mmCIF file of C-alpha atoms in Angstrom:
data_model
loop_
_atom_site.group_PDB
_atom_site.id
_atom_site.type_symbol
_atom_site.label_atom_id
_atom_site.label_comp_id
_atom_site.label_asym_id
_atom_site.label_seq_id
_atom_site.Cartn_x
_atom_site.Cartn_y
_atom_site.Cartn_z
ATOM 1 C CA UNK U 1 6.172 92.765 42.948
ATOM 2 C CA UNK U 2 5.820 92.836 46.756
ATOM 3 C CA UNK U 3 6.228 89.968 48.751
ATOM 4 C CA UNK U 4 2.793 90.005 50.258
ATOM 5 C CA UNK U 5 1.451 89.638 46.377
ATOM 6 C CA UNK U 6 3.824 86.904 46.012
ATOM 7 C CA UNK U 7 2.601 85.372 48.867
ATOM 8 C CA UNK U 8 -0.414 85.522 48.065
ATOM 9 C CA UNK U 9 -0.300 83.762 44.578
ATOM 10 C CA UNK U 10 1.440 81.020 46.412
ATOM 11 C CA UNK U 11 -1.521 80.602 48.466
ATOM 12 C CA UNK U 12 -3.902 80.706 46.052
ATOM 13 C CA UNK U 13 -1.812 77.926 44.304
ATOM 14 C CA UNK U 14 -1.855 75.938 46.654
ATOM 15 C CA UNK U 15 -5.503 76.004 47.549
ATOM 16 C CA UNK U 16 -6.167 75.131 44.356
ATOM 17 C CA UNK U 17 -4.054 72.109 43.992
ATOM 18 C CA UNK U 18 -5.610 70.754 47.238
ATOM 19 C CA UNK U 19 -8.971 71.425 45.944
ATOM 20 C CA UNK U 20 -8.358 69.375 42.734
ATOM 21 C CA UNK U 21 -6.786 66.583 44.762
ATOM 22 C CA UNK U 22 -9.652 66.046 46.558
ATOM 23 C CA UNK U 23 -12.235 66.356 43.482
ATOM 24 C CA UNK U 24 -10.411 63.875 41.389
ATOM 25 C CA UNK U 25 -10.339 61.191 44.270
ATOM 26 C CA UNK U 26 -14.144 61.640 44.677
ATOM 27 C CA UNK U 27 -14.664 60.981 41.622
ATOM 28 C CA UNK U 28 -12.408 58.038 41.743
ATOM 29 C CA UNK U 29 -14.625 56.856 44.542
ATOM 30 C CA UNK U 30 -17.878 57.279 42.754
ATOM 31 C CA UNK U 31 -16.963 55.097 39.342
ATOM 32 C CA UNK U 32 -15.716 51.725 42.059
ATOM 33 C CA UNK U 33 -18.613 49.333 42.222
ATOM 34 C CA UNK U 34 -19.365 48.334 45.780
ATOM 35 C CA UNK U 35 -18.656 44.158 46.258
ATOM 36 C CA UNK U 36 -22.188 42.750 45.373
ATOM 37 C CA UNK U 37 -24.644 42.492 42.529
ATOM 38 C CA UNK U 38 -22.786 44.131 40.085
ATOM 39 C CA UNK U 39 -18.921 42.865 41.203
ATOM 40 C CA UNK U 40 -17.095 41.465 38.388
ATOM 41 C CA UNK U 41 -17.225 37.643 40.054
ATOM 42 C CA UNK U 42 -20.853 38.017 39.714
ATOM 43 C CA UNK U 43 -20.726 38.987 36.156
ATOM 44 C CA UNK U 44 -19.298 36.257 35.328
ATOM 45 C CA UNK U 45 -15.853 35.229 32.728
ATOM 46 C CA UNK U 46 -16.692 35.311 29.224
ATOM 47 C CA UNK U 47 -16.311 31.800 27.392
ATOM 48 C CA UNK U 48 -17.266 30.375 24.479
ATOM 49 C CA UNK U 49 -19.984 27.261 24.890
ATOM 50 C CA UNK U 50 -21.274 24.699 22.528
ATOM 51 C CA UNK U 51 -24.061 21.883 23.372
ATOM 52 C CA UNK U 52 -22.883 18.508 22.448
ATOM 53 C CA UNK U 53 -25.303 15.573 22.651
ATOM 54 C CA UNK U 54 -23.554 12.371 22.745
ATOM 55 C CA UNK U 55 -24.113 9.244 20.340
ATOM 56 C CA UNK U 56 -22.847 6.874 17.871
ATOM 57 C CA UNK U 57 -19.339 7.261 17.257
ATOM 58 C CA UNK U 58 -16.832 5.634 14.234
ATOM 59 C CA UNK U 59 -13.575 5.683 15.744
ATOM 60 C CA UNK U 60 -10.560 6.208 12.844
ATOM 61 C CA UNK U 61 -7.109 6.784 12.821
ATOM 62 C CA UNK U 62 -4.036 7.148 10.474
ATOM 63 C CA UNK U 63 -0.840 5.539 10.562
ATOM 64 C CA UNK U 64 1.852 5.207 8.121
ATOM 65 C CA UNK U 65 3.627 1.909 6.931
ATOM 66 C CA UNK U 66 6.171 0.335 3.952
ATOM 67 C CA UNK U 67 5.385 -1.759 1.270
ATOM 68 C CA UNK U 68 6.686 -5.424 1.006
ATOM 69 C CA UNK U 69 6.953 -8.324 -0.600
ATOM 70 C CA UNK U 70 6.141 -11.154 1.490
ATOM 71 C CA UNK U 71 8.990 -13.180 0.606
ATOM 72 C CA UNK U 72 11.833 -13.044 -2.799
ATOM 73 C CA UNK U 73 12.335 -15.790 -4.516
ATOM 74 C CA UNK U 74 15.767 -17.255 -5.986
ATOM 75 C CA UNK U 75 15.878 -17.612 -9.717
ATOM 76 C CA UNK U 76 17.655 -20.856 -9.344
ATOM 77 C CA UNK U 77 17.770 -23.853 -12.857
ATOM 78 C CA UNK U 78 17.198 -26.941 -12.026
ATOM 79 C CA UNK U 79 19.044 -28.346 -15.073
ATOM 80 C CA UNK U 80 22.346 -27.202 -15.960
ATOM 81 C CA UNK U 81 23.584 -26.022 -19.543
ATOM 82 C CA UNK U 82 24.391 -23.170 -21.844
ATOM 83 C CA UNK U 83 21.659 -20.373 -21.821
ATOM 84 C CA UNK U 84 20.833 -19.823 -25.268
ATOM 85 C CA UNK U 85 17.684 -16.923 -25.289
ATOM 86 C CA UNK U 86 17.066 -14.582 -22.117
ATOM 87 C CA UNK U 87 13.885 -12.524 -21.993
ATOM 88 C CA UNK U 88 13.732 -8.662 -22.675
ATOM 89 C CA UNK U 89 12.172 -8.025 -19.223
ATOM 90 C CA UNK U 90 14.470 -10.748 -17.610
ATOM 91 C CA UNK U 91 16.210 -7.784 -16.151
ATOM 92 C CA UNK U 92 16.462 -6.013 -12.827
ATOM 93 C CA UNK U 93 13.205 -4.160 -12.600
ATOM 94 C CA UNK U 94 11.363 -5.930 -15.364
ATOM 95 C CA UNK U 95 7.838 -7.283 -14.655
ATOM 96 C CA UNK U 96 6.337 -10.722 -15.978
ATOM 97 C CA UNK U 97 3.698 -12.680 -16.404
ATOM 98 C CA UNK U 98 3.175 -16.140 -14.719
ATOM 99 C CA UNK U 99 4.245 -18.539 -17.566
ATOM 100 C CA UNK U 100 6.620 -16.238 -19.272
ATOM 101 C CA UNK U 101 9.944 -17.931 -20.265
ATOM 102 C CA UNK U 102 12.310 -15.956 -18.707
ATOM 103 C CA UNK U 103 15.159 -17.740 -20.383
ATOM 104 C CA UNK U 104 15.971 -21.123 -22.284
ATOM 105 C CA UNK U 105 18.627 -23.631 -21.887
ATOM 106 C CA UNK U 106 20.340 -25.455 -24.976
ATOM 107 C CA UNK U 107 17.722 -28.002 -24.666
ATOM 108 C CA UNK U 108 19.618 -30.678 -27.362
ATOM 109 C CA UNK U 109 21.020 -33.050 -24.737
ATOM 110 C CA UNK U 110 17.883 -33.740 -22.664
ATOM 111 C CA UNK U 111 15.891 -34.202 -26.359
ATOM 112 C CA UNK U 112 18.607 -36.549 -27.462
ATOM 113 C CA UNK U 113 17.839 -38.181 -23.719
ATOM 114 C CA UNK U 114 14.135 -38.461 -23.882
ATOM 115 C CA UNK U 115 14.808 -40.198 -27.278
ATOM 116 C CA UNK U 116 17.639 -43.011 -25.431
ATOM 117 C CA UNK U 117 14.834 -43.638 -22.887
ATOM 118 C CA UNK U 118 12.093 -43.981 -25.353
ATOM 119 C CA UNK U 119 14.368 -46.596 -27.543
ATOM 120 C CA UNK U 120 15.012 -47.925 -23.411
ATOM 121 C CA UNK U 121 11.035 -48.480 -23.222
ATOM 122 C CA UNK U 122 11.076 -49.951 -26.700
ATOM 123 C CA UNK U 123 13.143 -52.812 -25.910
ATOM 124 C CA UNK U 124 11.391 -53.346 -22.492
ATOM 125 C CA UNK U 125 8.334 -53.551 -23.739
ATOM 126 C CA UNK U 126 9.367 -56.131 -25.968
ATOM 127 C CA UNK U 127 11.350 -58.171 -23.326
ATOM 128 C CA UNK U 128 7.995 -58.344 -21.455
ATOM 129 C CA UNK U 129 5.943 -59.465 -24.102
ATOM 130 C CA UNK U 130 8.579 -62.200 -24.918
ATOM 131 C CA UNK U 131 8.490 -63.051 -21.457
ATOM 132 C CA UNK U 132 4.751 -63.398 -21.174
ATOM 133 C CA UNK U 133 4.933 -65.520 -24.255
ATOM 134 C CA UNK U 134 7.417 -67.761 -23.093
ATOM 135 C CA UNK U 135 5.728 -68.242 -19.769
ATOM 136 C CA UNK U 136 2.076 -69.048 -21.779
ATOM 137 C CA UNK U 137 3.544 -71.652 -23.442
ATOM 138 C CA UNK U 138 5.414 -73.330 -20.486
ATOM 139 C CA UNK U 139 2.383 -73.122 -19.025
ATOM 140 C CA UNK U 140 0.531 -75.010 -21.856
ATOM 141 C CA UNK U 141 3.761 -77.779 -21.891
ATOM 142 C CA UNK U 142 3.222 -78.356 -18.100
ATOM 143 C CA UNK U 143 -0.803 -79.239 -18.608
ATOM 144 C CA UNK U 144 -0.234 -81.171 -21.704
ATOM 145 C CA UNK U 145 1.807 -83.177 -19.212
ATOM 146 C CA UNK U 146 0.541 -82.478 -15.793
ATOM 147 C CA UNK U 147 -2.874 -82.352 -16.248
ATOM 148 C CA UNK U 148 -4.168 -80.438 -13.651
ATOM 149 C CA UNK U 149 -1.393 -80.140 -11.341
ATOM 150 C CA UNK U 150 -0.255 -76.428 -10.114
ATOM 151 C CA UNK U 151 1.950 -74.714 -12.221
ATOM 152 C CA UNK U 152 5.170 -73.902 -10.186
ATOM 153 C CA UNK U 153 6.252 -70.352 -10.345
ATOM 154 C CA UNK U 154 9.992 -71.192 -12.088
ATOM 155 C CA UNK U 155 7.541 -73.287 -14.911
ATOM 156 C CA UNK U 156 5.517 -70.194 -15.423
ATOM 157 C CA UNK U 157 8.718 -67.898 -15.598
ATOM 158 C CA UNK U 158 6.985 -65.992 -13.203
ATOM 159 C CA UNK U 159 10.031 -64.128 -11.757
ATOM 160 C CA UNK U 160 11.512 -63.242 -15.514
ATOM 161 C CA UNK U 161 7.993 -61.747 -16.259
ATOM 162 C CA UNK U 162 8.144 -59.452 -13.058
ATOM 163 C CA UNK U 163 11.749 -58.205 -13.885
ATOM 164 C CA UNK U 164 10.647 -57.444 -17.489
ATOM 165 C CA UNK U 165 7.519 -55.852 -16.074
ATOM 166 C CA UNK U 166 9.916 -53.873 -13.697
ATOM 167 C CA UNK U 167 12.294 -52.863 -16.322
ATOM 168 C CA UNK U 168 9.568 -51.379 -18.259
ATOM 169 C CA UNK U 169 8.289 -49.538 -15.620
ATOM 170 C CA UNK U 170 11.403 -48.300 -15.080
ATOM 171 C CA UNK U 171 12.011 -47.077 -18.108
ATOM 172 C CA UNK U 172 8.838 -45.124 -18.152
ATOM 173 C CA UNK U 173 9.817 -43.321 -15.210
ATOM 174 C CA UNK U 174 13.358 -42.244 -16.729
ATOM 175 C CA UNK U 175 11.048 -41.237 -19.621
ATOM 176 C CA UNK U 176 8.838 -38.841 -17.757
ATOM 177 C CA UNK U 177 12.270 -37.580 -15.691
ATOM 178 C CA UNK U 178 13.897 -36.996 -19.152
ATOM 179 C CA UNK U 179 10.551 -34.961 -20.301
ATOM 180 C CA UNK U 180 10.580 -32.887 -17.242
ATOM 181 C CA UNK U 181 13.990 -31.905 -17.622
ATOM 182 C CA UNK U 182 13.458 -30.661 -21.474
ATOM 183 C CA UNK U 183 11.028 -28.345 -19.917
ATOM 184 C CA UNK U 184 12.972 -27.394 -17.096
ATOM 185 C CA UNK U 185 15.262 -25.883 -20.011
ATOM 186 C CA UNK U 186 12.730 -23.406 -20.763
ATOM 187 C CA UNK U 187 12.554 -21.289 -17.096
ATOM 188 C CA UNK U 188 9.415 -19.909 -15.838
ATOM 189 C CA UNK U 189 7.735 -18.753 -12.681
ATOM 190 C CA UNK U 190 4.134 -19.269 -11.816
ATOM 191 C CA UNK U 191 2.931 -16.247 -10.507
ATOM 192 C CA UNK U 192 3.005 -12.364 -11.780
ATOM 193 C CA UNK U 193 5.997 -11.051 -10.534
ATOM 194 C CA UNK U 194 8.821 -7.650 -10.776
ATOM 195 C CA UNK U 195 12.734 -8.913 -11.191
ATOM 196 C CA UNK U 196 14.398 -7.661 -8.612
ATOM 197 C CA UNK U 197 17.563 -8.884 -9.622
ATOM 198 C CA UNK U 198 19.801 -10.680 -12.352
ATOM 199 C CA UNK U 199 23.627 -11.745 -13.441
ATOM 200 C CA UNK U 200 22.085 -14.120 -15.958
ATOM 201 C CA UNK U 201 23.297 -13.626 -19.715
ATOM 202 C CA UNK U 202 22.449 -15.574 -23.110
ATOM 203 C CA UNK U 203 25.680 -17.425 -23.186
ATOM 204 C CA UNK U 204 26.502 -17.977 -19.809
ATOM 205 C CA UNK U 205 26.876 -21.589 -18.322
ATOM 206 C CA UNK U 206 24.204 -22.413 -15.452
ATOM 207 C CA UNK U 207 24.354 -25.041 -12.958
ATOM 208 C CA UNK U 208 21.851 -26.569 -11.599
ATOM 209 C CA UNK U 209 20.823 -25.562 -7.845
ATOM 210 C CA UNK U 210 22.966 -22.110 -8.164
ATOM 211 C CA UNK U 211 20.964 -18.739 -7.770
ATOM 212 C CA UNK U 212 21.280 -16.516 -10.670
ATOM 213 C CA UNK U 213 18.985 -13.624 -9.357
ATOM 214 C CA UNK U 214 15.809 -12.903 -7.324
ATOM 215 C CA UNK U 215 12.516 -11.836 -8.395
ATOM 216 C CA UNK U 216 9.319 -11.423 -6.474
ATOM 217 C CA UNK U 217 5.315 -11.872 -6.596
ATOM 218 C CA UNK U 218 3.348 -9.014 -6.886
ATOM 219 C CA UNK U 219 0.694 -10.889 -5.645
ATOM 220 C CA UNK U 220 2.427 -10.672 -2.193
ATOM 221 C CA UNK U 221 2.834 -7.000 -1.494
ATOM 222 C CA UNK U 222 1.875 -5.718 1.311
ATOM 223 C CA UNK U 223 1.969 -2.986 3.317
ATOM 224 C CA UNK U 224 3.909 -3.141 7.104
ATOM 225 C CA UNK U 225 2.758 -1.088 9.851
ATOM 226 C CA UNK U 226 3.942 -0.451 13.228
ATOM 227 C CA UNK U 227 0.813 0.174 16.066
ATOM 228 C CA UNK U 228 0.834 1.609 19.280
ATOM 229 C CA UNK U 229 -1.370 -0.491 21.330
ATOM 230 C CA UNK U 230 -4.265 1.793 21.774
ATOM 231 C CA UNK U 231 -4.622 2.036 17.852
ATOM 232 C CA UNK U 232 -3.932 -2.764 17.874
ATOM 233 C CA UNK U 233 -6.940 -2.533 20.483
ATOM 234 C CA UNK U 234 -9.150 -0.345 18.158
ATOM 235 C CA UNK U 235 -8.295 -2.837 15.157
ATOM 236 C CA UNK U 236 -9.050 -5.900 16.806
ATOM 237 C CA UNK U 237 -12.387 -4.851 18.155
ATOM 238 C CA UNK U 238 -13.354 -3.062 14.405
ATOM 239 C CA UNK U 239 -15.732 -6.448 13.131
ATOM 240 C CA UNK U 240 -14.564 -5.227 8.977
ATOM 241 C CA UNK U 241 -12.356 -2.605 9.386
ATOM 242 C CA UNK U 242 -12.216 -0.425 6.303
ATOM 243 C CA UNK U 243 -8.284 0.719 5.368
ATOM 244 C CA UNK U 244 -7.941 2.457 2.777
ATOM 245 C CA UNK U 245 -4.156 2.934 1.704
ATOM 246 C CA UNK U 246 -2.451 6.084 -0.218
ATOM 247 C CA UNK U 247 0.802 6.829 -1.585
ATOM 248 C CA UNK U 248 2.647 9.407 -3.612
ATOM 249 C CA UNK U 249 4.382 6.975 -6.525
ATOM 250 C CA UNK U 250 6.122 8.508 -9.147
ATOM 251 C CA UNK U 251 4.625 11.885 -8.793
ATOM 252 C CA UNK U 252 1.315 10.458 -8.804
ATOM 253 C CA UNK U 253 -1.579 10.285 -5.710
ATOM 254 C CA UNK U 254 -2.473 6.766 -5.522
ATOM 255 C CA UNK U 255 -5.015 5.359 -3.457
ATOM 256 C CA UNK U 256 -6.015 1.287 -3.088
ATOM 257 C CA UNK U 257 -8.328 -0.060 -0.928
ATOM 258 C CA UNK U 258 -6.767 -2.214 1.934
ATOM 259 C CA UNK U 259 -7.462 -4.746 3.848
ATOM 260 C CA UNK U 260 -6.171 -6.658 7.494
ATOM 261 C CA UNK U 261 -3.952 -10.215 6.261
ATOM 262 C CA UNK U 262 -1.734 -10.805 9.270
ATOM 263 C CA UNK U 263 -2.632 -9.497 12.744
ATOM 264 C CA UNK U 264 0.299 -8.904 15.512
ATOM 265 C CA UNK U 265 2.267 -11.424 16.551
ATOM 266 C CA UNK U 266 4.027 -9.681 19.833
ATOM 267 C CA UNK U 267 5.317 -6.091 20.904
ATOM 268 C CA UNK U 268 8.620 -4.923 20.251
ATOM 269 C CA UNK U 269 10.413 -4.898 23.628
ATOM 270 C CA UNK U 270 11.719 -1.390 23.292
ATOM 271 C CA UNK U 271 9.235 0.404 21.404
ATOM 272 C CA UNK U 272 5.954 -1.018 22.229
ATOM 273 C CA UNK U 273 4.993 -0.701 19.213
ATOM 274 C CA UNK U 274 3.430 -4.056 17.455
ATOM 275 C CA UNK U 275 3.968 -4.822 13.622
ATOM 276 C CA UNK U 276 0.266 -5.688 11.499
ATOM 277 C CA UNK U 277 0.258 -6.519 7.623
ATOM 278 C CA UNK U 278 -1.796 -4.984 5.472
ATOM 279 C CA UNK U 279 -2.993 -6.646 1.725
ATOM 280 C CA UNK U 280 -4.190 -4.960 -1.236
ATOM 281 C CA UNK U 281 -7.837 -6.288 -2.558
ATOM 282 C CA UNK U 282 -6.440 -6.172 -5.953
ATOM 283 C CA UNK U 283 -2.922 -6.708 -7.161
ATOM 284 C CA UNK U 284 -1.167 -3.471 -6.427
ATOM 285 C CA UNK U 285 1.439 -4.477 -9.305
ATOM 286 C CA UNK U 286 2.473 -0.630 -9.980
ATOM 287 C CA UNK U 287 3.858 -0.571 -6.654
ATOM 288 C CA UNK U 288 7.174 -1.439 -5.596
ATOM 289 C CA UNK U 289 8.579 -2.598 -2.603
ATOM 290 C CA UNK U 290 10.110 0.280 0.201
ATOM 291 C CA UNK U 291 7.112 3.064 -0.697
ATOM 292 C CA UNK U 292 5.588 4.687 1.824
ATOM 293 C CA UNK U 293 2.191 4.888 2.196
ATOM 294 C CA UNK U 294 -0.753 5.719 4.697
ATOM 295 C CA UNK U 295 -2.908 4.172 6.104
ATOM 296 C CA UNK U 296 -6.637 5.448 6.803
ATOM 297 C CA UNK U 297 -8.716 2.564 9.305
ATOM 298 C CA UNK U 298 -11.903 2.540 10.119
ATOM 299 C CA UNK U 299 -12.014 1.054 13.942
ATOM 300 C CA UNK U 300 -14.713 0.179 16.498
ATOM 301 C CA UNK U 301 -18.187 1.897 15.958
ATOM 302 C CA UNK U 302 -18.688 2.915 19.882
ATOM 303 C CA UNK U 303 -22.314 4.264 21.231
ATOM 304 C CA UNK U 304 -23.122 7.355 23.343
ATOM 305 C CA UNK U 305 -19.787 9.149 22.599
ATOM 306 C CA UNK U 306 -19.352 12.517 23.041
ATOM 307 C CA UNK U 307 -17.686 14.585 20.410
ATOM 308 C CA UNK U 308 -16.003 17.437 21.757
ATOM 309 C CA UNK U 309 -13.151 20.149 20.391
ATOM 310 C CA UNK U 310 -9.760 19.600 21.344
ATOM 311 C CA UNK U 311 -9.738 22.946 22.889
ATOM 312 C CA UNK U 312 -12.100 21.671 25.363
ATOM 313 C CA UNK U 313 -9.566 19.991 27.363
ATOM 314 C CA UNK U 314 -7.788 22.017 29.479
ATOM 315 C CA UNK U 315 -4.517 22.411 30.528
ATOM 316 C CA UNK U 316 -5.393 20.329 33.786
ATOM 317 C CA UNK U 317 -7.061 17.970 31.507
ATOM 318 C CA UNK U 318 -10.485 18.541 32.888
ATOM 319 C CA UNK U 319 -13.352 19.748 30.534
ATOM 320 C CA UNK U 320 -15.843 22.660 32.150
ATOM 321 C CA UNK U 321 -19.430 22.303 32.181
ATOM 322 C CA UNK U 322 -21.589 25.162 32.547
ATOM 323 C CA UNK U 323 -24.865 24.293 34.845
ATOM 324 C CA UNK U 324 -28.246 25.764 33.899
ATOM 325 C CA UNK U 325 -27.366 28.398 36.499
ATOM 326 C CA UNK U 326 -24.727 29.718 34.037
ATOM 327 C CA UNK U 327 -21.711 28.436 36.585
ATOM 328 C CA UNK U 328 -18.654 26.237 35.835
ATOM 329 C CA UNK U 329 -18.555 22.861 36.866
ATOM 330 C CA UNK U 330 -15.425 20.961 36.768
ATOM 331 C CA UNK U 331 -15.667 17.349 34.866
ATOM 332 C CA UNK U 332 -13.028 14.734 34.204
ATOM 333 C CA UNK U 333 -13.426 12.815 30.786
ATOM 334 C CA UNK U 334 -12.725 9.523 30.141
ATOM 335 C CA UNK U 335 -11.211 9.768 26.533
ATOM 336 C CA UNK U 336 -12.126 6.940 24.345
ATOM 337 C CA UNK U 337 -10.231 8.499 21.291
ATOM 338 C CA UNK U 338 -8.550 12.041 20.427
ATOM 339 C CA UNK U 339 -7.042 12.645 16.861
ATOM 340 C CA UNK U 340 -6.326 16.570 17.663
ATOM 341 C CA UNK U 341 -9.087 17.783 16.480
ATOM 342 C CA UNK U 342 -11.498 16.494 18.778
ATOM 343 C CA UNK U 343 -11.904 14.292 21.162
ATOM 344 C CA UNK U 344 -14.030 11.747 22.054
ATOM 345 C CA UNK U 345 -15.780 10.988 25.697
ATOM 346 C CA UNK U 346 -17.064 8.033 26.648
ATOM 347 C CA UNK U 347 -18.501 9.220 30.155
ATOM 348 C CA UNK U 348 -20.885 11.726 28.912
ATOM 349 C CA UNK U 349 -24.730 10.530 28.835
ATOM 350 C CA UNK U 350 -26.929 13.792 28.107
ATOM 351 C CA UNK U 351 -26.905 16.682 26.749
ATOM 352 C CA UNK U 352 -24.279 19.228 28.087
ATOM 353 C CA UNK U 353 -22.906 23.182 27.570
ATOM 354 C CA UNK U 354 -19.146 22.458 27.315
ATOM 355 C CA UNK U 355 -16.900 25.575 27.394
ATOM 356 C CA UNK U 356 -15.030 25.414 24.367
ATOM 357 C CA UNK U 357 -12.523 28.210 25.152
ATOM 358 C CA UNK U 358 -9.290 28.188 27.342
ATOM 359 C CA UNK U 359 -9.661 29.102 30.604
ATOM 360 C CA UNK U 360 -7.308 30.344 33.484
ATOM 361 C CA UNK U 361 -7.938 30.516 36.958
ATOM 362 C CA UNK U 362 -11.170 29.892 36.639
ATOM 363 C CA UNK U 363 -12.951 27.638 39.885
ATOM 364 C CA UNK U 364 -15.761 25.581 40.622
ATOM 365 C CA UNK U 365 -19.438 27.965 40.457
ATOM 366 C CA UNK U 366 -17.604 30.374 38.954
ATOM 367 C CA UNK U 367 -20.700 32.360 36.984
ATOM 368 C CA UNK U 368 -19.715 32.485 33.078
ATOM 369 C CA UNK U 369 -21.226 34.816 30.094
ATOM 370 C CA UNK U 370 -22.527 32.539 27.394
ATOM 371 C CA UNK U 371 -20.282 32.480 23.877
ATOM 372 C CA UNK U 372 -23.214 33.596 22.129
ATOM 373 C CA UNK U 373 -23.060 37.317 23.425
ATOM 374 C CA UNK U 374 -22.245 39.890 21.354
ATOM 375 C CA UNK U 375 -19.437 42.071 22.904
ATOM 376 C CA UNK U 376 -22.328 44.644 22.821
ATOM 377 C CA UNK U 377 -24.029 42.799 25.072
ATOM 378 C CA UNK U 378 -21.111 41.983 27.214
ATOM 379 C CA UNK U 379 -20.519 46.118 27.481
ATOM 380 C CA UNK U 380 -24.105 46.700 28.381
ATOM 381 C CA UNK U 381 -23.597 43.974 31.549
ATOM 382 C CA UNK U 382 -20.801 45.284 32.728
#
């Protein structure tokens, strides 16, 4: 081949190339969309939208908490001896009923006593009547002599009737002491209660005053919970607060309804947080005390409260609005409540179109595509 043909191809080439070059940037320039009408500001972002309306509201929050007893008591005798029976549930862990005898002392001695003071009464009884007898018939000696002339006090044995009087009344009262002590052999507690412990035996030797265990009421439990101040501030202003309390026990749900016993008594210095007690409205006496449990209250019912989605608030912690020209408008809530799911605005009085979505960069009258578009629709815009 020549080097004019060659040449020539070259030139041909490169006319081509040059011609191509300029085709594909015209059509580059015909698909760009002048700035106007049709830009993609004025088409808008694409968000999703929902109409809240605000109204009544009934705040509630969880929390978690421990059961307690409100206070163990000692298993302390008062009357000292040899145990002679001890109770099948008197045992760490065992439950009772008020009344039960949890064990007995050898009660001989104090019966042998309350018979002494009865035979003790016996004989002061007697004394007094034989002193009242005695001082009747000085009495009559001293008319039958005296006539009418006041009987002195010594005449009337006056004094040796109100030390015989004394004496018997004393001896009642070492009766009744005796009594009570027989039935302080037989040991009981008045109230429903768990053991929570024991080193009590039949056999063993008590003394009187010494503890020999602890047991508590399961009429006391109750369940401890540490607030934040927010959630204190929703309790107190709640007029009946509902609080319902759950727990997993044994492998078993468990749910009791609750109810406020104790409010707070001051903050903790270092956490903030403040301690509230919690009853049961019936005995909770399958419970025991260290389970944990939660808490479900019902707080404050507010008015004209705004529900919205969590994902409302953005990142700034403003919520947009769109207008009812389709544009954003910034809005700062004021949050009465927020559980993660939604939250809940205290500042919003009508109905408003709250963008729902996340949304970056986006600026005041920014124009917005409505959620409800198909993508369709969003296609045939653009």
């Amino acid at each position: 081949m020549s080097d004019h043909i060659k040449g020539l191809i070259q030139l041909i080439f490169v006319v081509v190339f040059i011609a191509a070059s300029f085709a594909i940037s015209g059509l580059l320039k015909s698909d760009r969309t002048p700035t106007g009408a049709n830009s993609a500001s004025e088409r808008g972002l694409f968000v999703e939208t929902q109409e809240i309306t605000p109204g009544p509201y009934q705040i509630a929050f969880e929390t978690t908490g421990s059961v307690e007893a409100r206070a163990n008591v000692s298993i302390v005798p008062q009357v000292s001896g040899r145990v002679i029976t001890v109770h099948e549930e008197f045992f760490e862990g065992g439950a009772f009923e008020a009344g039960t005898v949890l064990f007995e002392i050898e009660p001989r001695d104090f019966e042998l006593e309350v018979q002494r003071v009865k035979a003790e009464i016996a004989q002061a009884s007697t004394n007094f009547s034989l002193e009242q007898a005695e001082g009747k018939a000085a009495v009559a000696e001293w008319k039958q002599l005296n006539g009418d002339k006041k009987v002195p006090r010594l005449v009337a044995r006056k004094p040796q009737i109100d030390e015989a009087w004394a004496a018997l009344k004393a001896a009642k009262a070492q009766l009744e002491n005796a009594e009570l002590n027989l039935e302080r052999t037989q040991f009981t507690l008045p109230f429903t209660g768990r053991v929570l412990f024991t080193n009590l035996e039949q056999g063993q030797y008590v003394a009187a005053g010494q503890s020999y265990g602890e047991a508590f009421d399961v009429g006391t439990l109750e369940v401890v919970s540490s607030l934040k101040d927010q959630q204190l501030e929703w309790l107190l202003n709640a007029e009946k607060p509902d609080v319902l309390i759950t727990t997993r026990f044994l492998g078993e749900e468990k749910t009791y309804q609750g109810l406020v016993k104790r409010k707070a008594a001051a903050f903790d210095m270092q956490t903030r947080f403040a301690s509230v007690r919690f009853g049961f409205e019936e005995d909770a006496v399958d419970l025991l005390p260290g389970v944990f449990v939660t808490l479900k209250i019902q707080g404050p019912a507010l008015q004209n409260i705004a529900l919205l989605p969590a994902q409302a608030l953005q990142k700034d912690g403003v919520v947009w609005l769109v207008d009812r020209d389709g544009k954003l408008q910034s809005f700062m809530p004021e949050i009465a409540y927020a559980d993660g799911r939604h939250i809940a605005v205290s500042n919003i009085d009508e109905t408003v179109t709250v963008v729902t979505s996340r949304v970056s960069g986006a600026t005041e009258g920014t124009a917005v595509l409505s959620g409800e578009q198909t993508p369709q629709e969003v296609m045939n815009e653009q």
